[in-house]
mmCIF file of C-alpha atoms in Angstrom:
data_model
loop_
_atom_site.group_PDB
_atom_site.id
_atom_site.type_symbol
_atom_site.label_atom_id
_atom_site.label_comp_id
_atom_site.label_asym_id
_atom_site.label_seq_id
_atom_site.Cartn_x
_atom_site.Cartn_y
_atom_site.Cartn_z
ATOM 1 C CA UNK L 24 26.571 -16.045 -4.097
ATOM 2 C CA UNK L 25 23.436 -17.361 -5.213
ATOM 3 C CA UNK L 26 23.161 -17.861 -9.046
ATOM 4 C CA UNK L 27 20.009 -16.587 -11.244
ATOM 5 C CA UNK L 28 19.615 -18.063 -14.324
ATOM 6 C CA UNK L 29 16.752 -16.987 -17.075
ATOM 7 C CA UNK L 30 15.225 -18.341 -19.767
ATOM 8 C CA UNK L 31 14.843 -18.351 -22.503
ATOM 9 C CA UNK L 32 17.684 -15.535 -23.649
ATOM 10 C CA UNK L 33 16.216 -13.927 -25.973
ATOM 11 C CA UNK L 34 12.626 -13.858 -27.814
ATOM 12 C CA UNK L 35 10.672 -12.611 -30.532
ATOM 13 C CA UNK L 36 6.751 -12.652 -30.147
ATOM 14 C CA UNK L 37 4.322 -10.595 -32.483
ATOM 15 C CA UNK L 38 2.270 -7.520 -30.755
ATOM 16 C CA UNK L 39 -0.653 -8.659 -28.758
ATOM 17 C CA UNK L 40 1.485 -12.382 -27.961
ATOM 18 C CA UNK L 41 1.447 -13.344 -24.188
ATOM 19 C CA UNK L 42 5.315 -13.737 -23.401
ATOM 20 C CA UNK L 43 6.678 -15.731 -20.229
ATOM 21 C CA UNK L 44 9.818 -15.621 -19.014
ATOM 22 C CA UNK L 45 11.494 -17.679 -16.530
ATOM 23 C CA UNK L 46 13.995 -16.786 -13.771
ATOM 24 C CA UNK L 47 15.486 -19.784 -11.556
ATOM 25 C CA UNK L 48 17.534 -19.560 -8.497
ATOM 26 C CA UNK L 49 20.252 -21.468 -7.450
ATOM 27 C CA UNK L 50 19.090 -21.868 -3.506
ATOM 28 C CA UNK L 51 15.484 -20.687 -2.279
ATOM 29 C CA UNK L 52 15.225 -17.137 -2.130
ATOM 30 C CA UNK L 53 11.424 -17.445 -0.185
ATOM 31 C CA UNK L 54 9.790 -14.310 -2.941
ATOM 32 C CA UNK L 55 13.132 -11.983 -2.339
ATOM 33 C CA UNK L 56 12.627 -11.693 -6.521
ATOM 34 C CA UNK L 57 12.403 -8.539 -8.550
ATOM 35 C CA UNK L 58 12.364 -7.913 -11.959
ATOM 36 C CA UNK L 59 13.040 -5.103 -14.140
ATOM 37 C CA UNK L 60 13.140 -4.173 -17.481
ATOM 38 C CA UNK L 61 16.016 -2.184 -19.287
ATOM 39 C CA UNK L 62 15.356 -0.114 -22.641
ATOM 40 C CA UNK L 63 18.641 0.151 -24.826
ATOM 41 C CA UNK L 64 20.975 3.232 -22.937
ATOM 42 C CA UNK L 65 18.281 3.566 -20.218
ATOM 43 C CA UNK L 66 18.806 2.897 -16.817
ATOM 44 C CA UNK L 67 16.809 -0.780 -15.370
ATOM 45 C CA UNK L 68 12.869 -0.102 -14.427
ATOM 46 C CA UNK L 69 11.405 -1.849 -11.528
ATOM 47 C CA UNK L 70 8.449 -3.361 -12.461
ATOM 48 C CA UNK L 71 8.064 -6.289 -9.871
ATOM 49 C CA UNK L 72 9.102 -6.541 -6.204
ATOM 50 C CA UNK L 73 8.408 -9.121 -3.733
ATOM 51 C CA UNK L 74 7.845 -11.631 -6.787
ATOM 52 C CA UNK L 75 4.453 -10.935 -7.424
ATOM 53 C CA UNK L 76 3.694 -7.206 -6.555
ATOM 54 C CA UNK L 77 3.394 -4.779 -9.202
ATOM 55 C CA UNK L 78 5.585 -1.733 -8.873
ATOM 56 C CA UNK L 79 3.259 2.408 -8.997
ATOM 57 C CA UNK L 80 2.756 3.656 -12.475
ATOM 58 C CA UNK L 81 3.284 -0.246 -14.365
ATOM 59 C CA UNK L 82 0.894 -1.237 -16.377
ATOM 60 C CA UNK L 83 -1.416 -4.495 -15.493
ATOM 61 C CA UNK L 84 -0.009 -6.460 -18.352
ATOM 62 C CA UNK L 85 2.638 -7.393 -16.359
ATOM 63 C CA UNK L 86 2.539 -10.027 -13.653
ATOM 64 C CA UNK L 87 5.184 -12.508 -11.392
ATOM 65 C CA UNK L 88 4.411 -15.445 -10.116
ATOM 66 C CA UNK L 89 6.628 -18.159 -7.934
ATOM 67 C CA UNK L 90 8.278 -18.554 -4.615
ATOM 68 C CA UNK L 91 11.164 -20.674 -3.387
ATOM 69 C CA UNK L 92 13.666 -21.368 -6.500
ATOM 70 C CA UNK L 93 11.277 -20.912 -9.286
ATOM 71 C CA UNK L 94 9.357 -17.628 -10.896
ATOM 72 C CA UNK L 95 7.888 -16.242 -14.026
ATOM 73 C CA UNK L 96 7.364 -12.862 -15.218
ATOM 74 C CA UNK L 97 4.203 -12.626 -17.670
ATOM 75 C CA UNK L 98 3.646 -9.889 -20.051
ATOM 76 C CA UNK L 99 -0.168 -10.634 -21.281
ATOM 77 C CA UNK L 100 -0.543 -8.695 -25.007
ATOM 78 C CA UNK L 101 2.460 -7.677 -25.825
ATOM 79 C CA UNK L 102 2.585 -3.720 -26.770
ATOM 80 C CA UNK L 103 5.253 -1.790 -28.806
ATOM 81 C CA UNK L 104 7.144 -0.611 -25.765
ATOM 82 C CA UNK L 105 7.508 -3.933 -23.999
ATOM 83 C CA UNK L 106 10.545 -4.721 -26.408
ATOM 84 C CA UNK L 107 13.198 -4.780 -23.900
ATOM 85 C CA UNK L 108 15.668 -6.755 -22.069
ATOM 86 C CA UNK L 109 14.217 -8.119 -18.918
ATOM 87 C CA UNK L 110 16.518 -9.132 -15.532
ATOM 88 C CA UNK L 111 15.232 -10.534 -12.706
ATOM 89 C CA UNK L 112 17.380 -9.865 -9.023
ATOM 90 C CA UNK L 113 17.275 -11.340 -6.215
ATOM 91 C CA UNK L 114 17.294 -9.552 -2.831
ATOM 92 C CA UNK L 115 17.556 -12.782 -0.380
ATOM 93 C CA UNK L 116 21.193 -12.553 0.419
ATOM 94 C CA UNK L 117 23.497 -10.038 -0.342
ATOM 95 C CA UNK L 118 25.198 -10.151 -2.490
ATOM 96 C CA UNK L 119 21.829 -8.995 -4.596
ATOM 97 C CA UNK L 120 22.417 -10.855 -7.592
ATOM 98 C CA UNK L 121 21.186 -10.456 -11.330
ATOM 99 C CA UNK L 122 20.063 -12.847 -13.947
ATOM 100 C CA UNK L 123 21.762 -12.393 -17.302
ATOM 101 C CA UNK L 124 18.671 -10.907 -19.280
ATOM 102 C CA UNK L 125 16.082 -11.607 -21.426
ATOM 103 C CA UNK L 126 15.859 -9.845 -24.958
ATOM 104 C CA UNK L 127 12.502 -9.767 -26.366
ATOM 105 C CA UNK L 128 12.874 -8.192 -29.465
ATOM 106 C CA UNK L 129 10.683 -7.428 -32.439
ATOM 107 C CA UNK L 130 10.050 -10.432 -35.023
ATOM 108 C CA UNK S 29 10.036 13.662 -7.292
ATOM 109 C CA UNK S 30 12.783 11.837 -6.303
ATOM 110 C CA UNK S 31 15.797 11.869 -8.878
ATOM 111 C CA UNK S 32 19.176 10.705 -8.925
ATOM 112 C CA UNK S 33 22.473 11.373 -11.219
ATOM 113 C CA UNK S 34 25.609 9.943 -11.425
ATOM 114 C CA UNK S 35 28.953 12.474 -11.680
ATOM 115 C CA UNK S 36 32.678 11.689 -12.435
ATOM 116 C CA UNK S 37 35.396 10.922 -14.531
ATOM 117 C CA UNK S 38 34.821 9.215 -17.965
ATOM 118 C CA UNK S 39 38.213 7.703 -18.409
ATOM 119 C CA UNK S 40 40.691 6.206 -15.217
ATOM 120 C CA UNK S 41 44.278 5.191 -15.692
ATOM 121 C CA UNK S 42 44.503 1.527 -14.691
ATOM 122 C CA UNK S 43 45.689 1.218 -10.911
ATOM 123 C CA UNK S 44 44.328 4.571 -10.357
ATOM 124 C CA UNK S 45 41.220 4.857 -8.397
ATOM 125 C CA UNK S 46 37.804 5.422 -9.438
ATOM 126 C CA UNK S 47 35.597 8.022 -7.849
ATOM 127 C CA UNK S 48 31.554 8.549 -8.647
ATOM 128 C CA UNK S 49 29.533 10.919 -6.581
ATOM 129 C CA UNK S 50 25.437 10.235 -6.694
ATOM 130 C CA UNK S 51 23.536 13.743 -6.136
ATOM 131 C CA UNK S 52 20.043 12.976 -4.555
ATOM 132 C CA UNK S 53 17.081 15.401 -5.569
ATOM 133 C CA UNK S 54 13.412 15.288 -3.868
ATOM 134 C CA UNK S 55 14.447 13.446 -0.959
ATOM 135 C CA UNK S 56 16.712 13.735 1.757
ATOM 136 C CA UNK S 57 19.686 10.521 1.861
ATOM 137 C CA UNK S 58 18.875 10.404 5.314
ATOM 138 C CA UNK S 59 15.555 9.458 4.959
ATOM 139 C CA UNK S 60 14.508 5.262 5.470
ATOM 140 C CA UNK S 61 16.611 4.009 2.438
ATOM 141 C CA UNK S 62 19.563 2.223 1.801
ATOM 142 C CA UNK S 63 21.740 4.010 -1.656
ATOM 143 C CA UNK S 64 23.153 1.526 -3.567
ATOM 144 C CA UNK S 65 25.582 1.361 -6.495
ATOM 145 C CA UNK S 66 25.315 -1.136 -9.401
ATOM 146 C CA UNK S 67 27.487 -1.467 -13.042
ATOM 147 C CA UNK S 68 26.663 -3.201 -15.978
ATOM 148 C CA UNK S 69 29.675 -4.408 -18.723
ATOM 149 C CA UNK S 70 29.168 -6.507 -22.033
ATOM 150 C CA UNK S 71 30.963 -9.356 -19.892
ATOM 151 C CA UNK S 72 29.435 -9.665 -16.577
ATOM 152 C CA UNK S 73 25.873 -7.845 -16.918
ATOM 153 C CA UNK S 74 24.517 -6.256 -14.012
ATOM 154 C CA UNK S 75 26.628 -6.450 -10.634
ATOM 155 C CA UNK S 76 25.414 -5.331 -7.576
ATOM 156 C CA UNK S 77 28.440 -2.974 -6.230
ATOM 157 C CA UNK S 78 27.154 -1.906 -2.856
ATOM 158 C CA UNK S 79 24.788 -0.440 -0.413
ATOM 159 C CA UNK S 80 24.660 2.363 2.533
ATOM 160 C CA UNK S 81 22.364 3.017 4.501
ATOM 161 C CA UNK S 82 20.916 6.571 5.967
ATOM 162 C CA UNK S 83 22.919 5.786 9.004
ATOM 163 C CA UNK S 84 26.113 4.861 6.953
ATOM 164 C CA UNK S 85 25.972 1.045 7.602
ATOM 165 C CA UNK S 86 27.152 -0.265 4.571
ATOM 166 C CA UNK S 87 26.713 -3.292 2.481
ATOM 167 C CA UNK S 88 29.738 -4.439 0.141
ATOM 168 C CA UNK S 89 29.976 -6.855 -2.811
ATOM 169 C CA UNK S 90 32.410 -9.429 -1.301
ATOM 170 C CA UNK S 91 33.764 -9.626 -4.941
ATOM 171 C CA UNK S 92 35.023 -6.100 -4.658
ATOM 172 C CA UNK S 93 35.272 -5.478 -1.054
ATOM 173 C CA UNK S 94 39.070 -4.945 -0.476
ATOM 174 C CA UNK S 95 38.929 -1.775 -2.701
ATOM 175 C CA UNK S 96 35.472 -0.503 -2.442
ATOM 176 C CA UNK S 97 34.751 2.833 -0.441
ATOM 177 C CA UNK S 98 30.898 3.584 0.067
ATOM 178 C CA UNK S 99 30.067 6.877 1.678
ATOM 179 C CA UNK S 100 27.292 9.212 2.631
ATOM 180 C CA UNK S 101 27.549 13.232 2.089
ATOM 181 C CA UNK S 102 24.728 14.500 4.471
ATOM 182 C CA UNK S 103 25.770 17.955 3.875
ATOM 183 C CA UNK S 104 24.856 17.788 0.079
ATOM 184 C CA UNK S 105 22.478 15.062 -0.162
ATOM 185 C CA UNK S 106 25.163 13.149 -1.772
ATOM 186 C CA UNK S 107 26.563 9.563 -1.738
ATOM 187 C CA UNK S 108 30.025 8.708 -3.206
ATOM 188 C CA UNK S 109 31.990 5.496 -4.679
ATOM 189 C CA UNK S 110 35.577 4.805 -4.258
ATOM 190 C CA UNK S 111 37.534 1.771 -6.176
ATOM 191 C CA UNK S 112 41.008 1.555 -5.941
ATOM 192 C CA UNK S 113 43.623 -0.419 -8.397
ATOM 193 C CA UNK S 114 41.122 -0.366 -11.437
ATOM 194 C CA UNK S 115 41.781 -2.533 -14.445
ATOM 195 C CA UNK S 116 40.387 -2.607 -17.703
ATOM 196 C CA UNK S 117 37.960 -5.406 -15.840
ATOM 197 C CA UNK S 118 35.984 -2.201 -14.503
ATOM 198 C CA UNK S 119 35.386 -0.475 -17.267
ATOM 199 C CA UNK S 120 31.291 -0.472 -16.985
ATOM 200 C CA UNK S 121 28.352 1.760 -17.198
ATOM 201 C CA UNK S 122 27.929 2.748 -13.315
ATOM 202 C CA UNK S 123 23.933 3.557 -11.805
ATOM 203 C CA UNK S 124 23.503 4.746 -8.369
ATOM 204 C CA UNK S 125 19.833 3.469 -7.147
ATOM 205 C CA UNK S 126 17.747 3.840 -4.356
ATOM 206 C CA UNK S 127 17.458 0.704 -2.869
ATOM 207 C CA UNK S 128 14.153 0.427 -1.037
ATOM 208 C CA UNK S 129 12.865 -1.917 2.248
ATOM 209 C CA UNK S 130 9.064 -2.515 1.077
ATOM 210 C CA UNK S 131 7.438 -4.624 3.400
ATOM 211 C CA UNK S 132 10.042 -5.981 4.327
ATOM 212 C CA UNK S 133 11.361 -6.621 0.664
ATOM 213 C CA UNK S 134 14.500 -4.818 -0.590
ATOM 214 C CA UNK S 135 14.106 -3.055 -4.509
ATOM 215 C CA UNK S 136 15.788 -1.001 -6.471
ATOM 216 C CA UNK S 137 13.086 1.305 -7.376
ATOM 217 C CA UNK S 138 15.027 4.275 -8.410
ATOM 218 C CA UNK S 139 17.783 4.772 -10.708
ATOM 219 C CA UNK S 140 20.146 7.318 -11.991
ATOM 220 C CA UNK S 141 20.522 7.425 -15.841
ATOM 221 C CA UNK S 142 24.164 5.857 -15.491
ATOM 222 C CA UNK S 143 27.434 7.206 -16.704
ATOM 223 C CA UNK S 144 30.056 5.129 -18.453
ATOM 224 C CA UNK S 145 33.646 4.444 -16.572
ATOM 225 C CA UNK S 146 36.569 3.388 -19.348
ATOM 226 C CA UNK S 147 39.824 2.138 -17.629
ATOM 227 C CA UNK S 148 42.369 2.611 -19.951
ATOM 228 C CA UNK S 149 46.046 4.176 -20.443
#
């Protein structure tokens, strides 16, 4: 199974702070990388597919980046409903696996 | 729009078997899609169960393979998870998904709100 690991795993930025987060892959996965975010007893939200393509209805403050082993999801100004846990997936080889999360969470 | 929810027992006596059903709304199963099933515990995050696609093909998490039942219900726009010998291991919140082909990348774009699965006597 290919491994996902993120970092960092867990954050707390102000309102208005740009906020990367990194998602690494234990083989290359080409841009098979999606990311989502999760809201506490909510099902996950795809907000990226494809690594770098923004998902209908999410707002342009979020971006991906990377190929290969290596991507980044970027949240530019931080807003009060981007505190969240974040999980990128990849969708290379099944088994589709997940990263462990990323909580970014209110300072 | 396209909605999905998750139906089934709360609570499965270990070694029993654990059954979900995943009503579609908005959209017909046998549309272009594959239906997946993912569950999320404290321990292990999010695990990708399984897919199936509109033609039944299915995909299984090796992990879980030897018990794992995936299944399509044409007649009621309905797909349905089987797991046999549970253990206190599966005790997770359960989604059912839609897992899309875009472009030739795979997404789960749509999700049902989950329901929580406790294994225990």
């Amino acid at each position: 199974d290919i491994l996902m690991t993120q970092s960092p795993s867990s954050l707390s930025p102000s309102v208005g702070d740009r906020v990367t987060i990194t998602c690494r892959a234990s083989e290359t996965i080409s841009s098979y990388l999606n990311w989502y975010q999760q809201k506490p007893g909510k099902a996950p939200k795809l907000l990226i597919y494809a690594a770098s393509s923004l998902q209908s209805g999410v707002p342009s403050r979020f971006s991906g980046s990377g190929s290969g082993t290596d991507f980044t999801l970027t949240i530019s100004g931080l807003q009060p409903e981007d505190f969240a846990t974040y999980y990128c997936q990849q969708s290379f080889s099944s088994p589709w696996t997940f990263g462990q999360g990323t909580k970014v969470q209110i300072k | 729009q396209v909605q999905l929810q998750e139906s089934g027992p709360g609570l499965v006596k270990p070694s029993e078997t654990l059954s979900l059903t995943c009503s579609v709304s908005g959209a017909s199963i046998r549309g272009y899609f594959y239906w997946a099933w993912i569950r999320q515990s404290p321990g292990k995050g999010l695990e990708w169960i399984g897919s199936i696609s509109h033609d039944g093909s299915t995909f299984h998490n090796p992990s879980l393979k030897s018990r794992l039942t995936i299944s399509l219900d044409t007649s009621n726009n309905q797909f349905s998870l089987g797991l046999t010998s549970v253990t206190a291991a599966d005790t997770a919140v359960y989604f059912c998904a839609r897992d899309r082909l875009t472009n030739g990348w795979y997404n789960l774009d749509l999700w049902g709100q989950g329901t929580l699965v406790t294994v225990s006597s």
